[in-house]
Every structure is written in C-alpha cells, then in structure tokens.
C-alpha cells in the first residue's frame, strides 16, 4: 500500500481536541490584541522566499521547489512572513492605520531530517505587525507569544532576546566576525567552516561542543550596535520590563533567516527533561520589504510551531471537551426502518442536533454499543412496530426508560430534551 510521505502526519480525530485547544488559544490571543486573520497560498513564486529568507539559509535549501506545468518556478511555503508582507503590499494595506496586524495558522514545508518535533510539513501560528518601527511593538509581540503559551497551558518558558543590528552597523560587524572566525578556523566544526563565508552570523548559533570556546569569545553584534539600533534595543528592553516579562539576553542568538534586523527572540520550554527544541521565535524584519522589491517598510512578528506546542502541553490541558459527544443515536430494525432512520437523521442534523446512526443493518446490540461509544444520551428507536404506528421510541440511554413519541414531533421532542432553553425562547 502507498504510505504517507516521510515527515508528514495524519491528525486523527482522537488528537483533534488537543489541536483545537491550541488553535482556539491562538485565535483568542491574536484577535484579543487586534490581529486579523490572513490566509495566503500554500505556494508562492520561489523568488519571494529566496529574496526574503536569503539564498544561503537552511530554510532556502530545504524548500520544496518545483516547476508547474506552465513553467513557473514555485515553492511550497517554508514560512509565513514573506507571504504576509507580499500580501500587505499587493492589497494596498499601506494606506490603512499602521501597523497592520495580521495572524495566520497553517502548514509550512521544509525538507528537513524528520525527528521528534521536526517534520517536513509542520503547522505554525504566526503574528505580524507591519508598518511600525517602534520597539514597543516588538515587546508587545513577545508578550502576545508568551500569553499564547500560557493559554495553551505550557507550564514554563524561557525567553531569550538579542539585537542583531541593521544595514548601518551590521556589515562592519560581519567583516570583523569573518576575520575572527577565519583566524580560529581550525578549532571549528566542518559546518561552521563552510558557513564562515556564506552565512557567518549563523556560525554563532552552532551547538557543537568543540566550537563553543571560540564562539563564546567571538565579537558580538550587541556590543557594536549603531546609535539608532542601540536606542531601539533599550526601548525594547524598557517595553519588555513594562510588560512584566522576564527575558534573558543571549548575545549569540541570531535566528536562521536573513531578513531579521535589530530585535530577535526565541522561546524555549523550561521543563526539566522536556523537549528542548525551540518552541517559537520572532524578530524585526525592517529590510524584508525592500528585499522583495517593495518600498522600505518596517515589520516585526513571531511564529511558533504547533507540533512543538503540543509536545509541551501539560497532560490533560486539552481534555474535558465533552461537546463532541452526540446528542442522539438513531437505532433501527430492518431495511425499511433504516430508510426512515436516515430521513430522521437528516432532519435532526438540519435542526442542529448532533446525531448519528450505524447503517449496514447492524444488530441491535451493535447499534446500542455505537450509541454508547458516541456518548449519546438518547436513542431514537424505529422498528416494525414503530413503522406501523408512525411512532418513534425515545429511549434515555442512562435510565433505559423508553417512551413512544409521534414520528412527526420527534425532532421537537429531542430538542426539548437536549436544548430545553432554546425551545422555551
Ligand atoms: P522559524 O524559527 O524558522 O521562524 O520557525 C518558527 C517555528 O516553527 C520554530 O520555532 C518551530 O517551532 C517551528 N518549526 C520550524 N521548522 C519546523 C519543522 N521542520 N518541524 C516542526 N516545527 C518547525 C519563522 O518561520 C519566521 N517566519 C518567524 C517569524 C515571524 N519571524 C517574524 N515573523
């Protein structure tokens, strides 16, 4: 049999309550802060991602890129920010009150080596605020991200922050960093050596033990910020304090995408023994708009992988959602009764009653077992006798008490039991 592609997952109904819990937390937190939902296409022109995320980044190398039948170069989206910024310009959002605040929930695709918490198709919740330079927007987004994890019942998180400067101060720093790394080349791992030229900032992110002494002593951007970036950084820290957040400065935090400028941050789980991979991250991307050929426009945002959030939920955080239970199960005896049962089932659905039946002319015992498994409180029984008398047996499954109800009034009778208030109105 053909199996699913590596690194993808089927989300089955028994996991859906947990996913729904996380989706609802995202919607509540984002909408509560004035973010409006945006959906962008799952694929875009490849150039959008290459220009936005950078040619030498992992994200770019891991893209699912293809030519469509018309010869167009397209890629499945590896992340959401580039598309949201593109949409901001394509839909003339520059004339709206700034910043424009948008959030998204959806799949992203990266050809990575699958492992716990790392997939080739993963899901992200992201928020982007486009059109403001104010560092307090950055601080508000860090707060929003923290609130999302809280609402999901993730017990504890650590927040790391840094500033990686901008086009004014970073080029000189990168030259200094490259010179330093070259001088210590022989003490670095193979991947770091390869990255010295192509992506030197990313070298600072390396976790390989042999590289740590060299990288700890490396020049750091935070000490070389220009006046504007330093001012921005201090205002961000003041905002973070005003928001009551506890953050730690990680001078080596650079993040993996080229579009970042100034503020960057990451959230890590803080549970002993828990999964240690980054929960989510974000930052400012004031140079992204120009990189994709649009007028210079500042922006800042974050996104978080939902699979990683689910891995870190406290046990039971998403349980107790009983409202997936059925109201009614239709139980029939005989082919003719089954047909009447379907007619009744459709009427129940149309009246907004959660209802199901077994089909396949199952035995009575099987049908009652299914009713129980669906947590239905009521069964509607149609057999030969009910067909003859135009009645339906209304059975309360807990007490096993059964009354006959005229077939014509059975939907109303069900509603008066499952939603008594609605009927009185
Ligand atoms: P990113 O750090 O590349 O940033 O990804 C954000 C989050 O997505 C990660 O922290 C992680 O939780 C999750 N993630 C990434 N790759 C995978 C994977 N293969 N499997 C499972 N989860 C994964 C961005 O994508 C930026 N767009 C964030 C941003 C928004 N910056 C500003 N605005």
GROMACS .gro file of C-alpha atoms and ligand atoms in nm:
model
  458
    1UNK     CA    1   0.000   0.000   0.000
    2UNK     CA    2   0.119   0.353  -0.066
    3UNK     CA    3   0.226   0.515   0.263
    4UNK     CA    4   0.237   0.881   0.367
    5UNK     CA    5   0.550   1.080   0.277
    6UNK     CA    6   0.824   1.092   0.543
    7UNK     CA    7   0.794   1.376   0.788
    8UNK     CA    8   0.421   1.423   0.741
    9UNK     CA    9   0.146   1.329   0.981
   10UNK     CA   10  -0.220   1.243   0.982
   11UNK     CA   11  -0.405   1.417   1.261
   12UNK     CA   12  -0.669   1.168   1.369
   13UNK     CA   13  -0.994   1.252   1.549
   14UNK     CA   14  -0.865   1.147   1.890
   15UNK     CA   15  -0.588   1.410   1.866
   16UNK     CA   16  -0.816   1.679   1.734
   17UNK     CA   17  -0.930   1.804   2.075
   18UNK     CA   18  -0.569   1.895   2.153
   19UNK     CA   19  -0.522   2.068   1.817
   20UNK     CA   20  -0.847   2.255   1.858
   21UNK     CA   21  -0.738   2.370   2.203
   22UNK     CA   22  -0.421   2.516   2.051
   23UNK     CA   23  -0.598   2.673   1.752
   24UNK     CA   24  -0.853   2.834   1.980
   25UNK     CA   25  -0.581   2.970   2.206
   26UNK     CA   26  -0.411   3.124   1.900
   27UNK     CA   27  -0.732   3.283   1.775
   28UNK     CA   28  -0.826   3.418   2.117
   29UNK     CA   29  -0.484   3.568   2.186
   30UNK     CA   30  -0.434   3.719   1.839
   31UNK     CA   31  -0.785   3.858   1.798
   32UNK     CA   32  -0.781   3.984   2.155
   33UNK     CA   33  -0.483   4.201   2.057
   34UNK     CA   34  -0.637   4.334   1.736
   35UNK     CA   35  -0.475   4.095   1.487
   36UNK     CA   36  -0.688   3.998   1.187
   37UNK     CA   37  -0.669   3.654   1.028
   38UNK     CA   38  -0.496   3.619   0.692
   39UNK     CA   39  -0.463   3.310   0.473
   40UNK     CA   40  -0.204   3.317   0.199
   41UNK     CA   41  -0.141   3.048  -0.065
   42UNK     CA   42   0.046   2.731   0.028
   43UNK     CA   43   0.282   2.802  -0.260
   44UNK     CA   44   0.437   3.119  -0.395
   45UNK     CA   45   0.686   3.218  -0.659
   46UNK     CA   46   1.019   3.073  -0.544
   47UNK     CA   47   1.188   3.414  -0.580
   48UNK     CA   48   0.973   3.553  -0.297
   49UNK     CA   49   1.123   3.314  -0.043
   50UNK     CA   50   1.475   3.328  -0.185
   51UNK     CA   51   1.483   3.708  -0.168
   52UNK     CA   52   1.312   3.725   0.171
   53UNK     CA   53   1.480   3.448   0.370
   54UNK     CA   54   1.821   3.462   0.199
   55UNK     CA   55   1.995   3.245  -0.054
   56UNK     CA   56   2.235   3.074   0.186
   57UNK     CA   57   1.993   2.991   0.466
   58UNK     CA   58   1.884   2.639   0.566
   59UNK     CA   59   1.523   2.737   0.506
   60UNK     CA   60   1.603   2.820   0.145
   61UNK     CA   61   1.799   2.499   0.090
   62UNK     CA   62   1.516   2.294   0.239
   63UNK     CA   63   1.241   2.433   0.017
   64UNK     CA   64   1.010   2.211  -0.185
   65UNK     CA   65   1.063   2.378  -0.519
   66UNK     CA   66   0.903   2.275  -0.847
   67UNK     CA   67   0.815   2.398  -1.189
   68UNK     CA   68   0.444   2.390  -1.265
   69UNK     CA   69   0.306   2.281  -1.600
   70UNK     CA   70   0.325   2.640  -1.722
   71UNK     CA   71   0.699   2.651  -1.648
   72UNK     CA   72   0.665   2.878  -1.345
   73UNK     CA   73   0.917   2.831  -1.058
   74UNK     CA   74   0.714   2.779  -0.743
   75UNK     CA   75   0.783   2.666  -0.386
   76UNK     CA   76   0.570   2.533  -0.104
   77UNK     CA   77   0.591   2.797   0.166
   78UNK     CA   78   0.863   2.722   0.421
   79UNK     CA   79   0.743   3.004   0.648
   80UNK     CA   80   0.469   3.268   0.661
   81UNK     CA   81   0.630   3.610   0.698
   82UNK     CA   82   0.736   3.663   0.335
   83UNK     CA   83   0.385   3.587   0.208
   84UNK     CA   84   0.218   3.814   0.462
   85UNK     CA   85   0.446   4.105   0.369
   86UNK     CA   86   0.380   4.038  -0.001
   87UNK     CA   87   0.004   4.039   0.065
   88UNK     CA   88   0.035   4.363   0.265
   89UNK     CA   89   0.167   4.539  -0.047
   90UNK     CA   90  -0.047   4.360  -0.304
   91UNK     CA   91  -0.364   4.460  -0.121
   92UNK     CA   92  -0.261   4.820  -0.060
   93UNK     CA   93  -0.251   4.786   0.318
   94UNK     CA   94   0.000   5.070   0.341
   95UNK     CA   95  -0.291   5.316   0.338
   96UNK     CA   96  -0.451   5.158   0.646
   97UNK     CA   97  -0.373   5.263   1.002
   98UNK     CA   98  -0.022   5.135   1.078
   99UNK     CA   99   0.094   4.893   1.195
  100UNK     CA  100  -0.129   4.648   1.012
  101UNK     CA  101  -0.164   4.347   1.240
  102UNK     CA  102  -0.219   4.006   1.084
  103UNK     CA  103  -0.211   3.648   1.210
  104UNK     CA  104  -0.209   3.309   1.041
  105UNK     CA  105  -0.244   2.941   1.117
  106UNK     CA  106  -0.131   2.689   0.860
  107UNK     CA  107   0.110   2.433   0.721
  108UNK     CA  108   0.472   2.510   0.631
  109UNK     CA  109   0.701   2.279   0.435
  110UNK     CA  110   1.072   2.218   0.484
  111UNK     CA  111   1.274   1.924   0.361
  112UNK     CA  112   1.437   1.852   0.697
  113UNK     CA  113   1.552   1.531   0.858
  114UNK     CA  114   1.243   1.419   1.048
  115UNK     CA  115   1.276   1.364   1.424
  116UNK     CA  116   1.075   1.437   1.740
  117UNK     CA  117   0.918   1.779   1.693
  118UNK     CA  118   1.062   1.822   1.344
  119UNK     CA  119   0.852   1.749   1.038
  120UNK     CA  120   0.859   1.811   0.666
  121UNK     CA  121   0.510   1.954   0.694
  122UNK     CA  122   0.457   2.139   1.019
  123UNK     CA  123   0.195   2.387   1.140
  124UNK     CA  124   0.260   2.739   1.256
  125UNK     CA  125   0.074   3.012   1.437
  126UNK     CA  126   0.224   3.347   1.350
  127UNK     CA  127   0.155   3.717   1.410
  128UNK     CA  128   0.299   4.002   1.204
  129UNK     CA  129   0.278   4.378   1.272
  130UNK     CA  130   0.377   4.566   0.957
  131UNK     CA  131   0.440   4.940   0.931
  132UNK     CA  132   0.581   5.040   1.268
  133UNK     CA  133   0.939   5.095   1.377
  134UNK     CA  134   0.853   5.127   1.743
  135UNK     CA  135   1.039   4.880   1.964
  136UNK     CA  136   0.735   4.866   2.191
  137UNK     CA  137   0.556   4.675   1.915
  138UNK     CA  138   0.836   4.417   1.940
  139UNK     CA  139   0.781   4.397   2.315
  140UNK     CA  140   0.405   4.362   2.268
  141UNK     CA  141   0.460   4.070   2.032
  142UNK     CA  142   0.687   3.890   2.278
  143UNK     CA  143   0.410   3.934   2.535
  144UNK     CA  144   0.149   3.802   2.295
  145UNK     CA  145   0.359   3.495   2.224
  146UNK     CA  146   0.405   3.434   2.598
  147UNK     CA  147   0.028   3.472   2.650
  148UNK     CA  148  -0.035   3.216   2.379
  149UNK     CA  149   0.183   2.956   2.556
  150UNK     CA  150   0.014   3.038   2.885
  151UNK     CA  151  -0.329   2.993   2.737
  152UNK     CA  152  -0.217   2.660   2.593
  153UNK     CA  153  -0.112   2.558   2.949
  154UNK     CA  154   0.256   2.518   2.871
  155UNK     CA  155   0.394   2.522   3.223
  156UNK     CA  156   0.706   2.733   3.180
  157UNK     CA  157   0.902   2.902   2.907
  158UNK     CA  158   1.235   3.082   2.885
  159UNK     CA  159   1.260   3.387   2.663
  160UNK     CA  160   1.591   3.477   2.501
  161UNK     CA  161   1.640   3.809   2.326
  162UNK     CA  162   1.913   3.983   2.129
  163UNK     CA  163   1.969   4.260   1.877
  164UNK     CA  164   2.146   4.186   1.552
  165UNK     CA  165   2.172   4.546   1.428
  166UNK     CA  166   2.077   4.672   1.087
  167UNK     CA  167   2.219   4.764   0.746
  168UNK     CA  168   2.412   5.053   0.902
  169UNK     CA  169   2.606   4.866   1.170
  170UNK     CA  170   2.596   4.500   1.070
  171UNK     CA  171   2.826   4.498   0.763
  172UNK     CA  172   3.127   4.618   0.962
  173UNK     CA  173   3.047   4.367   1.236
  174UNK     CA  174   3.023   4.084   0.984
  175UNK     CA  175   3.364   4.172   0.843
  176UNK     CA  176   3.508   4.165   1.194
  177UNK     CA  177   3.333   3.835   1.269
  178UNK     CA  178   3.454   3.670   0.946
  179UNK     CA  179   3.812   3.777   1.019
  180UNK     CA  180   3.785   3.637   1.373
  181UNK     CA  181   3.632   3.308   1.257
  182UNK     CA  182   3.894   3.266   0.989
  183UNK     CA  183   4.167   3.318   1.247
  184UNK     CA  184   4.012   3.034   1.454
  185UNK     CA  185   3.905   2.821   1.162
  186UNK     CA  186   4.092   2.508   1.269
  187UNK     CA  187   3.902   2.496   1.601
  188UNK     CA  188   3.558   2.500   1.435
  189UNK     CA  189   3.340   2.210   1.315
  190UNK     CA  190   3.303   2.134   0.944
  191UNK     CA  191   2.965   2.305   0.910
  192UNK     CA  192   3.090   2.623   1.078
  193UNK     CA  193   3.392   2.631   0.849
  194UNK     CA  194   3.163   2.607   0.549
  195UNK     CA  195   2.943   2.886   0.681
  196UNK     CA  196   3.219   3.140   0.752
  197UNK     CA  197   3.178   3.293   0.408
  198UNK     CA  198   2.820   3.208   0.318
  199UNK     CA  199   2.637   3.272   0.646
  200UNK     CA  200   2.879   3.388   0.918
  201UNK     CA  201   2.611   3.506   1.161
  202UNK     CA  202   2.467   3.157   1.170
  203UNK     CA  203   2.802   3.022   1.291
  204UNK     CA  204   2.725   3.190   1.624
  205UNK     CA  205   2.423   2.960   1.660
  206UNK     CA  206   2.630   2.639   1.644
  207UNK     CA  207   2.576   2.397   1.933
  208UNK     CA  208   2.868   2.160   1.860
  209UNK     CA  209   3.080   2.144   2.181
  210UNK     CA  210   3.420   2.196   2.015
  211UNK     CA  211   3.306   2.531   1.871
  212UNK     CA  212   3.181   2.680   2.198
  213UNK     CA  213   3.505   2.835   2.336
  214UNK     CA  214   3.572   3.011   2.003
  215UNK     CA  215   3.215   3.131   1.967
  216UNK     CA  216   3.183   3.247   2.328
  217UNK     CA  217   3.487   3.469   2.278
  218UNK     CA  218   3.376   3.589   1.933
  219UNK     CA  219   3.285   3.955   1.876
  220UNK     CA  220   2.912   4.005   1.938
  221UNK     CA  221   2.676   4.235   1.747
  222UNK     CA  222   2.511   4.363   2.064
  223UNK     CA  223   2.836   4.541   2.158
  224UNK     CA  224   2.864   4.704   1.817
  225UNK     CA  225   2.518   4.847   1.757
  226UNK     CA  226   2.495   5.190   1.595
  227UNK     CA  227   2.325   5.466   1.795
  228UNK     CA  228   1.983   5.409   1.633
  229UNK     CA  229   1.993   5.035   1.692
  230UNK     CA  230   2.115   5.080   2.048
  231UNK     CA  231   1.830   5.325   2.115
  232UNK     CA  232   1.584   5.076   1.968
  233UNK     CA  233   1.725   4.794   2.178
  234UNK     CA  234   1.697   4.990   2.505
  235UNK     CA  235   1.343   5.093   2.426
  236UNK     CA  236   1.262   4.726   2.356
  237UNK     CA  237   1.408   4.625   2.694
  238UNK     CA  238   1.208   4.902   2.864
  239UNK     CA  239   0.895   4.774   2.690
  240UNK     CA  240   0.967   4.419   2.799
  241UNK     CA  241   1.005   4.538   3.158
  242UNK     CA  242   0.687   4.743   3.143
  243UNK     CA  243   0.506   4.434   3.017
  244UNK     CA  244   0.634   4.239   3.318
  245UNK     CA  245   0.827   3.984   3.111
  246UNK     CA  246   1.139   3.811   3.233
  247UNK     CA  247   1.385   3.769   2.949
  248UNK     CA  248   1.748   3.673   2.926
  249UNK     CA  249   1.988   3.826   2.676
  250UNK     CA  250   2.154   3.565   2.458
  251UNK     CA  251   2.432   3.754   2.282
  252UNK     CA  252   2.476   3.470   2.033
  253UNK     CA  253   2.112   3.447   1.928
  254UNK     CA  254   2.090   3.526   1.555
  255UNK     CA  255   1.799   3.315   1.415
  256UNK     CA  256   1.810   3.135   1.084
  257UNK     CA  257   1.660   3.377   0.833
  258UNK     CA  258   1.835   3.664   0.658
  259UNK     CA  259   1.550   3.911   0.686
  260UNK     CA  260   1.598   3.988   1.054
  261UNK     CA  261   1.718   4.326   1.175
  262UNK     CA  262   1.751   4.457   1.530
  263UNK     CA  263   1.532   4.263   1.777
  264UNK     CA  264   1.529   3.883   1.767
  265UNK     CA  265   1.389   3.641   2.023
  266UNK     CA  266   1.320   3.277   2.092
  267UNK     CA  267   1.104   3.086   2.337
  268UNK     CA  268   1.233   2.762   2.488
  269UNK     CA  269   1.044   2.518   2.705
  270UNK     CA  270   1.158   2.530   3.064
  271UNK     CA  271   1.053   2.187   3.181
  272UNK     CA  272   1.322   1.961   3.323
  273UNK     CA  273   1.356   1.663   3.096
  274UNK     CA  274   1.108   1.808   2.846
  275UNK     CA  275   1.169   1.857   2.477
  276UNK     CA  276   1.440   2.119   2.447
  277UNK     CA  277   1.390   2.240   2.093
  278UNK     CA  278   1.285   2.598   2.032
  279UNK     CA  279   0.910   2.647   2.071
  280UNK     CA  280   0.896   2.952   1.852
  281UNK     CA  281   1.076   3.269   1.763
  282UNK     CA  282   1.048   3.603   1.600
  283UNK     CA  283   1.200   3.936   1.538
  284UNK     CA  284   1.206   4.255   1.341
  285UNK     CA  285   1.248   4.248   0.963
  286UNK     CA  286   1.281   4.610   0.853
  287UNK     CA  287   1.473   4.513   0.536
  288UNK     CA  288   1.236   4.241   0.413
  289UNK     CA  289   1.001   4.463   0.213
  290UNK     CA  290   1.284   4.606   0.005
  291UNK     CA  291   1.434   4.260  -0.042
  292UNK     CA  292   1.117   4.153  -0.224
  293UNK     CA  293   1.107   4.468  -0.434
  294UNK     CA  294   0.857   4.671  -0.230
  295UNK     CA  295   0.908   5.014  -0.072
  296UNK     CA  296   1.105   5.003   0.256
  297UNK     CA  297   0.860   4.928   0.536
  298UNK     CA  298   0.939   4.809   0.888
  299UNK     CA  299   0.781   4.498   1.035
  300UNK     CA  300   0.805   4.263   1.329
  301UNK     CA  301   0.647   3.931   1.419
  302UNK     CA  302   0.681   3.580   1.551
  303UNK     CA  303   0.569   3.232   1.475
  304UNK     CA  304   0.556   2.912   1.669
  305UNK     CA  305   0.540   2.550   1.563
  306UNK     CA  306   0.217   2.393   1.683
  307UNK     CA  307   0.362   2.040   1.694
  308UNK     CA  308   0.622   2.168   1.940
  309UNK     CA  309   0.350   2.336   2.144
  310UNK     CA  310   0.157   2.008   2.158
  311UNK     CA  311   0.468   1.823   2.269
  312UNK     CA  312   0.494   2.057   2.566
  313UNK     CA  313   0.134   2.077   2.682
  314UNK     CA  314   0.083   1.966   3.039
  315UNK     CA  315  -0.100   1.636   3.045
  316UNK     CA  316  -0.474   1.685   3.031
  317UNK     CA  317  -0.458   2.051   2.926
  318UNK     CA  318  -0.689   1.990   2.636
  319UNK     CA  319  -0.913   1.730   2.792
  320UNK     CA  320  -1.263   1.766   2.922
  321UNK     CA  321  -1.419   1.877   2.596
  322UNK     CA  322  -1.738   1.678   2.615
  323UNK     CA  323  -1.918   1.876   2.346
  324UNK     CA  324  -1.800   1.641   2.074
  325UNK     CA  325  -2.047   1.389   2.217
  326UNK     CA  326  -2.353   1.303   2.014
  327UNK     CA  327  -2.697   1.410   2.134
  328UNK     CA  328  -2.883   1.123   1.975
  329UNK     CA  329  -2.824   0.788   1.811
  330UNK     CA  330  -3.086   0.656   1.570
  331UNK     CA  331  -3.142   0.283   1.618
  332UNK     CA  332  -3.333   0.090   1.352
  333UNK     CA  333  -3.453  -0.262   1.290
  334UNK     CA  334  -3.499  -0.375   0.930
  335UNK     CA  335  -3.425  -0.223   0.591
  336UNK     CA  336  -3.742  -0.009   0.574
  337UNK     CA  337  -3.683   0.126   0.925
  338UNK     CA  338  -3.325   0.209   0.829
  339UNK     CA  339  -3.454   0.423   0.543
  340UNK     CA  340  -3.689   0.607   0.782
  341UNK     CA  341  -3.395   0.635   1.019
  342UNK     CA  342  -3.190   0.817   0.756
  343UNK     CA  343  -3.479   1.056   0.692
  344UNK     CA  344  -3.498   1.129   1.064
  345UNK     CA  345  -3.119   1.164   1.092
  346UNK     CA  346  -3.114   1.430   0.822
  347UNK     CA  347  -3.396   1.623   0.996
  348UNK     CA  348  -3.201   1.610   1.322
  349UNK     CA  349  -2.887   1.744   1.152
  350UNK     CA  350  -3.088   2.023   0.994
  351UNK     CA  351  -3.224   2.115   1.337
  352UNK     CA  352  -2.866   2.135   1.469
  353UNK     CA  353  -2.888   1.816   1.675
  354UNK     CA  354  -2.570   1.606   1.687
  355UNK     CA  355  -2.686   1.270   1.563
  356UNK     CA  356  -2.563   0.952   1.400
  357UNK     CA  357  -2.676   0.601   1.312
  358UNK     CA  358  -2.495   0.275   1.243
  359UNK     CA  359  -2.600   0.182   0.884
  360UNK     CA  360  -2.533  -0.164   0.734
  361UNK     CA  361  -2.842  -0.308   0.906
  362UNK     CA  362  -2.642  -0.386   1.222
  363UNK     CA  363  -2.769  -0.587   1.518
  364UNK     CA  364  -2.947  -0.400   1.797
  365UNK     CA  365  -2.659  -0.474   2.037
  366UNK     CA  366  -2.405  -0.323   1.796
  367UNK     CA  367  -2.618  -0.014   1.744
  368UNK     CA  368  -2.654   0.043   2.119
  369UNK     CA  369  -2.279  -0.005   2.165
  370UNK     CA  370  -2.215   0.260   1.899
  371UNK     CA  371  -2.459   0.494   2.074
  372UNK     CA  372  -2.266   0.448   2.395
  373UNK     CA  373  -1.931   0.499   2.226
  374UNK     CA  374  -2.061   0.827   2.080
  375UNK     CA  375  -2.168   0.937   2.433
  376UNK     CA  376  -2.523   0.990   2.309
  377UNK     CA  377  -2.774   1.046   2.587
  378UNK     CA  378  -3.072   0.944   2.377
  379UNK     CA  379  -3.159   0.677   2.125
  380UNK     CA  380  -3.444   0.704   1.877
  381UNK     CA  381  -3.571   0.356   1.802
  382UNK     CA  382  -3.752   0.266   1.480
  383UNK     CA  383  -3.864  -0.094   1.429
  384UNK     CA  384  -4.157  -0.264   1.259
  385UNK     CA  385  -4.399  -0.168   1.534
  386UNK     CA  386  -4.292   0.198   1.519
  387UNK     CA  387  -4.329   0.200   1.141
  388UNK     CA  388  -4.683   0.066   1.170
  389UNK     CA  389  -4.792   0.310   1.439
  390UNK     CA  390  -4.599   0.608   1.298
  391UNK     CA  391  -4.427   0.644   1.633
  392UNK     CA  392  -4.062   0.653   1.735
  393UNK     CA  393  -3.925   0.507   2.057
  394UNK     CA  394  -3.740   0.776   2.254
  395UNK     CA  395  -3.502   0.599   2.490
  396UNK     CA  396  -3.291   0.760   2.760
  397UNK     CA  397  -2.978   0.553   2.750
  398UNK     CA  398  -2.876   0.611   3.108
  399UNK     CA  399  -3.206   0.505   3.269
  400UNK     CA  400  -3.314   0.282   2.976
  401UNK     CA  401  -3.659   0.440   3.006
  402UNK     CA  402  -3.837   0.446   2.672
  403UNK     CA  403  -4.147   0.644   2.560
  404UNK     CA  404  -4.328   0.642   2.230
  405UNK     CA  405  -4.338   0.979   2.055
  406UNK     CA  406  -4.533   1.058   1.734
  407UNK     CA  407  -4.287   1.046   1.442
  408UNK     CA  408  -4.397   1.392   1.326
  409UNK     CA  409  -4.298   1.553   1.657
  410UNK     CA  410  -3.985   1.360   1.739
  411UNK     CA  411  -3.733   1.630   1.640
  412UNK     CA  412  -3.908   1.882   1.868
  413UNK     CA  413  -3.918   1.627   2.147
  414UNK     CA  414  -3.543   1.571   2.112
  415UNK     CA  415  -3.470   1.943   2.112
  416UNK     CA  416  -3.677   1.993   2.426
  417UNK     CA  417  -3.455   1.739   2.597
  418UNK     CA  418  -3.109   1.827   2.461
  419UNK     CA  419  -3.156   2.204   2.446
  420UNK     CA  420  -3.451   2.284   2.674
  421UNK     CA  421  -3.375   2.659   2.697
  422UNK     CA  422  -3.372   2.708   2.321
  423UNK     CA  423  -3.717   2.562   2.290
  424UNK     CA  424  -3.864   2.796   2.551
  425UNK     CA  425  -3.746   3.107   2.365
  426LIG     P1  426   1.142   2.978   1.227
  426LIG     O1  427   1.223   2.988   1.353
  426LIG     O2  428   1.208   2.930   1.107
  426LIG     O3  429   1.080   3.121   1.206
  426LIG     O4  430   1.017   2.886   1.257
  426LIG     C1  431   0.926   2.919   1.358
  426LIG     C2  432   0.891   2.797   1.439
  426LIG     O5  433   0.833   2.698   1.355
  426LIG     C3  434   1.007   2.725   1.504
  426LIG     O6  435   1.045   2.788   1.625
  426LIG     C4  436   0.948   2.589   1.529
  426LIG     O7  437   0.864   2.591   1.643
  426LIG     C5  438   0.861   2.570   1.408
  426LIG     N1  439   0.930   2.488   1.306
  426LIG     C6  440   1.017   2.527   1.213
  426LIG     N2  441   1.056   2.422   1.137
  426LIG     C7  442   0.991   2.315   1.185
  426LIG     C8  443   0.986   2.176   1.149
  426LIG     N3  444   1.057   2.128   1.048
  426LIG     N4  445   0.905   2.093   1.220
  426LIG     C9  446   0.832   2.141   1.323
  426LIG     N5  447   0.832   2.269   1.362
  426LIG    C10  448   0.910   2.356   1.294
  426LIG    C11  449   0.993   3.151   1.106
  426LIG     O8  450   0.939   3.072   1.035
  426LIG    C12  451   0.962   3.300   1.098
  426LIG     N6  452   0.868   3.321   0.989
  426LIG    C13  453   0.909   3.352   1.228
  426LIG    C14  454   0.874   3.498   1.222
  426LIG    C15  455   0.753   3.550   1.200
  426LIG     N7  456   0.961   3.598   1.232
  426LIG    C16  457   0.896   3.712   1.217
  426LIG     N8  458   0.770   3.685   1.196
   0.00000   0.00000   0.00000
